[in-house]
C-alpha cells in the first residue's frame, strides 16, 4: 500500500505505480514484501517514514532504478504506466543484445532470493479493512514525533548572547497543563532590546 494512503489520500494511478514497484521486487526476489515481519502499525509507520524492501540481488541494468522510482514517497515523482512499459521494454531489449554478446545479467545464488516456505506469523496477505490500523499508526507516529521534539527541548540549553558578548543560559522548563514554557525568555528579550 502506497505511503500516501496512510495519510488518508485517495487511491490514484500513482499509488498503483507504487504497488507495481512492489510487484517488481517480488519478481526480482521470489518473495512477498515484508514476509519476515508483523504486518502491524509499526510496519505502517516505517513504510510511511521510507522503509522499502531490501535490494538483495543483481538485476538487468535499469531495473532496480525503475523499481525504486516506483517507490518514491512523492507520488508526483513516480513514473507513469507508459514510462514503466517503455523502460521495461528497453531493459528487455538491452538484455537480448547482451545475451547475443554472451554477457547477459547473471542470476546469483543467494539465501535472500527465492520463495520462502513460511512467512512470519504476523504477515497477513489477505484483504482486510485497514482504516483503524492506519489511524492508530498515524496517531502513534504523531505522538512519537511530539515526544521526541519535547525531549530535545528539555535536553537542550538555551544559550543567548547579549550585546556585550555575555552568555546567559536558561535551562528551566515549567510544565503547565501538559504544555512546556521557557522561563524568563520574555524578560531576557526585553533586556537585550
Short mmCIF file of N, CA and C in Angstrom, two decimals, residues 103-180:
data_model
loop_
_atom_site.label_atom_id
_atom_site.label_comp_id
_atom_site.label_asym_id
_atom_site.label_seq_id
_atom_site.Cartn_x
_atom_site.Cartn_y
_atom_site.Cartn_z
N UNK A 103 26.91 -11.80 -22.73
CA UNK A 103 27.13 -11.05 -21.50
C UNK A 103 25.80 -10.69 -20.82
N UNK A 104 24.88 -11.66 -20.66
CA UNK A 104 23.61 -11.32 -20.02
C UNK A 104 23.79 -11.15 -18.51
N UNK A 105 22.81 -10.54 -17.88
CA UNK A 105 22.84 -10.43 -16.43
C UNK A 105 22.75 -11.82 -15.83
N UNK A 106 23.66 -12.13 -14.95
CA UNK A 106 23.70 -13.46 -14.34
C UNK A 106 22.77 -13.50 -13.13
N UNK A 107 22.11 -14.62 -12.97
CA UNK A 107 21.29 -14.83 -11.78
C UNK A 107 22.23 -15.35 -10.70
N UNK A 108 22.20 -14.69 -9.56
CA UNK A 108 23.12 -15.09 -8.49
C UNK A 108 22.42 -16.02 -7.51
N UNK A 109 23.20 -16.85 -6.88
CA UNK A 109 22.69 -17.73 -5.83
C UNK A 109 22.74 -16.96 -4.51
N UNK A 110 21.62 -16.94 -3.80
CA UNK A 110 21.59 -16.24 -2.52
C UNK A 110 20.45 -16.78 -1.68
N UNK A 111 20.67 -16.84 -0.39
CA UNK A 111 19.60 -17.27 0.51
C UNK A 111 18.51 -16.21 0.61
N UNK A 112 18.80 -15.00 0.12
CA UNK A 112 17.83 -13.91 0.15
C UNK A 112 16.93 -13.90 -1.08
N UNK A 113 17.13 -14.86 -1.97
CA UNK A 113 16.35 -14.92 -3.19
C UNK A 113 15.62 -16.26 -3.23
N UNK A 114 14.42 -16.25 -3.71
CA UNK A 114 13.66 -17.47 -3.86
C UNK A 114 12.53 -17.55 -2.87
N UNK A 115 11.58 -18.39 -3.14
CA UNK A 115 10.40 -18.47 -2.28
C UNK A 115 10.76 -18.96 -0.88
N UNK A 116 9.99 -18.50 0.08
CA UNK A 116 10.14 -18.99 1.44
C UNK A 116 8.95 -19.90 1.73
N UNK A 117 9.19 -20.90 2.53
CA UNK A 117 8.11 -21.86 2.79
C UNK A 117 7.19 -21.38 3.90
N UNK A 118 7.70 -20.52 4.79
CA UNK A 118 6.84 -20.00 5.84
C UNK A 118 7.05 -18.50 5.96
N UNK A 119 5.96 -17.80 6.12
CA UNK A 119 6.00 -16.36 6.37
C UNK A 119 5.95 -16.13 7.87
N UNK A 120 6.29 -14.93 8.28
CA UNK A 120 6.15 -14.54 9.68
C UNK A 120 4.68 -14.71 10.06
N UNK A 121 4.42 -15.16 11.28
CA UNK A 121 3.04 -15.39 11.71
C UNK A 121 2.18 -14.13 11.63
N UNK A 122 2.82 -12.97 11.78
CA UNK A 122 2.08 -11.71 11.72
C UNK A 122 2.02 -11.10 10.34
N UNK A 123 2.55 -11.81 9.33
CA UNK A 123 2.50 -11.31 7.95
C UNK A 123 1.18 -11.78 7.34
N UNK A 124 0.28 -10.83 7.11
CA UNK A 124 -1.06 -11.16 6.63
C UNK A 124 -1.21 -10.68 5.20
N UNK A 125 -1.51 -11.62 4.31
CA UNK A 125 -1.64 -11.29 2.89
C UNK A 125 -3.07 -11.47 2.40
N UNK A 126 -4.04 -11.26 3.26
CA UNK A 126 -5.44 -11.35 2.88
C UNK A 126 -6.05 -9.96 2.97
N UNK A 127 -7.02 -9.72 2.14
CA UNK A 127 -7.70 -8.44 2.15
C UNK A 127 -8.41 -8.25 3.49
N UNK A 128 -8.24 -7.07 4.07
CA UNK A 128 -8.89 -6.77 5.34
C UNK A 128 -8.99 -5.27 5.49
N UNK A 129 -9.95 -4.80 6.28
CA UNK A 129 -10.06 -3.35 6.50
C UNK A 129 -8.85 -2.86 7.29
N UNK A 130 -8.25 -1.79 6.81
CA UNK A 130 -7.04 -1.27 7.46
C UNK A 130 -7.23 0.12 8.06
N UNK A 131 -8.39 0.73 7.87
CA UNK A 131 -8.55 2.13 8.28
C UNK A 131 -8.28 2.32 9.77
N UNK A 132 -8.75 1.42 10.62
CA UNK A 132 -8.49 1.55 12.06
C UNK A 132 -7.02 1.43 12.37
N UNK A 133 -6.35 0.48 11.73
CA UNK A 133 -4.92 0.26 11.95
C UNK A 133 -4.12 1.47 11.44
N UNK A 134 -4.51 2.00 10.29
CA UNK A 134 -3.81 3.16 9.73
C UNK A 134 -3.98 4.37 10.65
N UNK A 135 -5.20 4.60 11.14
CA UNK A 135 -5.44 5.73 12.05
C UNK A 135 -4.60 5.59 13.32
N UNK A 136 -4.54 4.37 13.86
CA UNK A 136 -3.73 4.13 15.06
C UNK A 136 -2.25 4.39 14.78
N UNK A 137 -1.77 3.93 13.64
CA UNK A 137 -0.36 4.11 13.28
C UNK A 137 -0.02 5.58 13.13
N UNK A 138 -0.86 6.35 12.46
CA UNK A 138 -0.56 7.76 12.25
C UNK A 138 -0.65 8.54 13.56
N UNK A 139 -1.57 8.16 14.45
CA UNK A 139 -1.65 8.80 15.77
C UNK A 139 -0.40 8.50 16.58
N UNK A 140 0.03 7.24 16.58
CA UNK A 140 1.23 6.85 17.31
C UNK A 140 2.46 7.56 16.75
N UNK A 141 2.56 7.66 15.44
CA UNK A 141 3.69 8.35 14.81
C UNK A 141 3.72 9.81 15.24
N UNK A 142 2.56 10.46 15.25
CA UNK A 142 2.47 11.86 15.64
C UNK A 142 2.88 12.04 17.11
N UNK A 143 2.39 11.16 17.98
CA UNK A 143 2.75 11.24 19.40
C UNK A 143 4.25 11.05 19.60
N UNK A 144 4.83 10.10 18.88
CA UNK A 144 6.28 9.87 18.99
C UNK A 144 7.06 11.09 18.54
N UNK A 145 6.62 11.70 17.47
CA UNK A 145 7.29 12.89 16.95
C UNK A 145 7.23 14.02 17.96
N UNK A 146 6.06 14.22 18.57
CA UNK A 146 5.92 15.27 19.58
C UNK A 146 6.79 14.97 20.79
N UNK A 147 6.85 13.71 21.18
CA UNK A 147 7.65 13.30 22.33
C UNK A 147 9.14 13.53 22.07
N UNK A 148 9.59 13.20 20.86
CA UNK A 148 10.99 13.40 20.51
C UNK A 148 11.33 14.89 20.53
N UNK A 149 10.46 15.72 19.98
CA UNK A 149 10.71 17.16 19.97
C UNK A 149 10.74 17.71 21.39
N UNK A 150 9.86 17.22 22.25
CA UNK A 150 9.82 17.68 23.63
C UNK A 150 11.10 17.27 24.36
N UNK A 151 11.58 16.05 24.13
CA UNK A 151 12.82 15.59 24.76
C UNK A 151 14.00 16.45 24.31
N UNK A 152 14.05 16.78 23.02
CA UNK A 152 15.13 17.63 22.53
C UNK A 152 15.08 18.99 23.21
N UNK A 153 13.87 19.52 23.38
CA UNK A 153 13.71 20.81 24.02
C UNK A 153 14.14 20.74 25.48
N UNK A 154 13.76 19.67 26.16
CA UNK A 154 14.13 19.52 27.57
C UNK A 154 15.64 19.44 27.75
N UNK A 155 16.31 18.72 26.85
CA UNK A 155 17.75 18.48 26.99
C UNK A 155 18.60 19.65 26.53
N UNK A 156 18.07 20.41 25.63
CA UNK A 156 18.91 21.49 25.08
C UNK A 156 18.99 22.65 26.06
N UNK A 157 20.08 23.31 26.03
CA UNK A 157 20.26 24.51 26.85
C UNK A 157 20.08 25.70 25.93
N UNK A 158 19.28 26.61 26.39
CA UNK A 158 19.11 27.82 25.60
C UNK A 158 20.27 28.75 25.89
N UNK A 159 20.93 29.11 24.86
CA UNK A 159 22.11 29.96 25.03
C UNK A 159 21.87 31.26 24.29
N UNK A 160 21.79 32.30 25.04
CA UNK A 160 21.59 33.61 24.45
C UNK A 160 22.84 34.47 24.71
N UNK A 161 23.23 35.19 23.75
CA UNK A 161 24.36 36.08 23.92
C UNK A 161 23.85 37.51 23.79
N UNK A 162 24.09 38.29 24.84
CA UNK A 162 23.62 39.67 24.76
C UNK A 162 24.63 40.53 24.01
N UNK A 163 24.32 41.79 23.87
CA UNK A 163 25.14 42.68 23.05
C UNK A 163 26.54 42.87 23.60
N UNK A 164 26.81 42.53 24.88
CA UNK A 164 28.15 42.65 25.44
C UNK A 164 28.95 41.36 25.25
N UNK A 165 28.33 40.33 24.66
CA UNK A 165 29.03 39.08 24.46
C UNK A 165 28.92 38.14 25.64
N UNK A 166 28.14 38.54 26.66
CA UNK A 166 27.97 37.66 27.81
C UNK A 166 26.90 36.63 27.48
N UNK A 167 27.10 35.41 27.96
CA UNK A 167 26.15 34.33 27.72
C UNK A 167 25.22 34.18 28.91
N UNK A 168 23.99 33.99 28.61
CA UNK A 168 23.00 33.73 29.66
C UNK A 168 22.34 32.41 29.31
N UNK A 169 22.39 31.46 30.23
CA UNK A 169 21.80 30.15 29.98
C UNK A 169 20.46 30.04 30.70
N UNK A 170 19.51 29.51 29.99
CA UNK A 170 18.21 29.23 30.58
C UNK A 170 17.89 27.77 30.33
N UNK A 171 17.81 26.99 31.38
CA UNK A 171 17.56 25.57 31.23
C UNK A 171 16.20 25.16 31.77
N UNK A 172 15.63 25.98 32.63
CA UNK A 172 14.47 25.53 33.38
C UNK A 172 13.21 25.58 32.53
N UNK A 173 12.44 24.53 32.61
CA UNK A 173 11.16 24.44 31.92
C UNK A 173 10.07 24.23 32.96
N UNK A 174 8.95 24.86 32.76
CA UNK A 174 7.81 24.62 33.62
C UNK A 174 6.76 23.85 32.85
N UNK A 175 6.11 22.96 33.53
CA UNK A 175 5.00 22.22 32.92
C UNK A 175 3.72 22.86 33.42
N UNK A 176 2.85 23.22 32.48
CA UNK A 176 1.58 23.83 32.84
C UNK A 176 0.49 23.18 32.00
N UNK A 177 -0.27 22.29 32.62
CA UNK A 177 -1.36 21.60 31.95
C UNK A 177 -0.90 20.91 30.67
N UNK A 178 0.22 20.22 30.75
CA UNK A 178 0.71 19.45 29.60
C UNK A 178 1.53 20.26 28.61
N UNK A 179 1.62 21.56 28.77
CA UNK A 179 2.42 22.39 27.85
C UNK A 179 3.66 22.87 28.58
N UNK A 180 4.77 22.99 27.84
CA UNK A 180 6.03 23.41 28.44
C UNK A 180 6.35 24.84 27.99
#
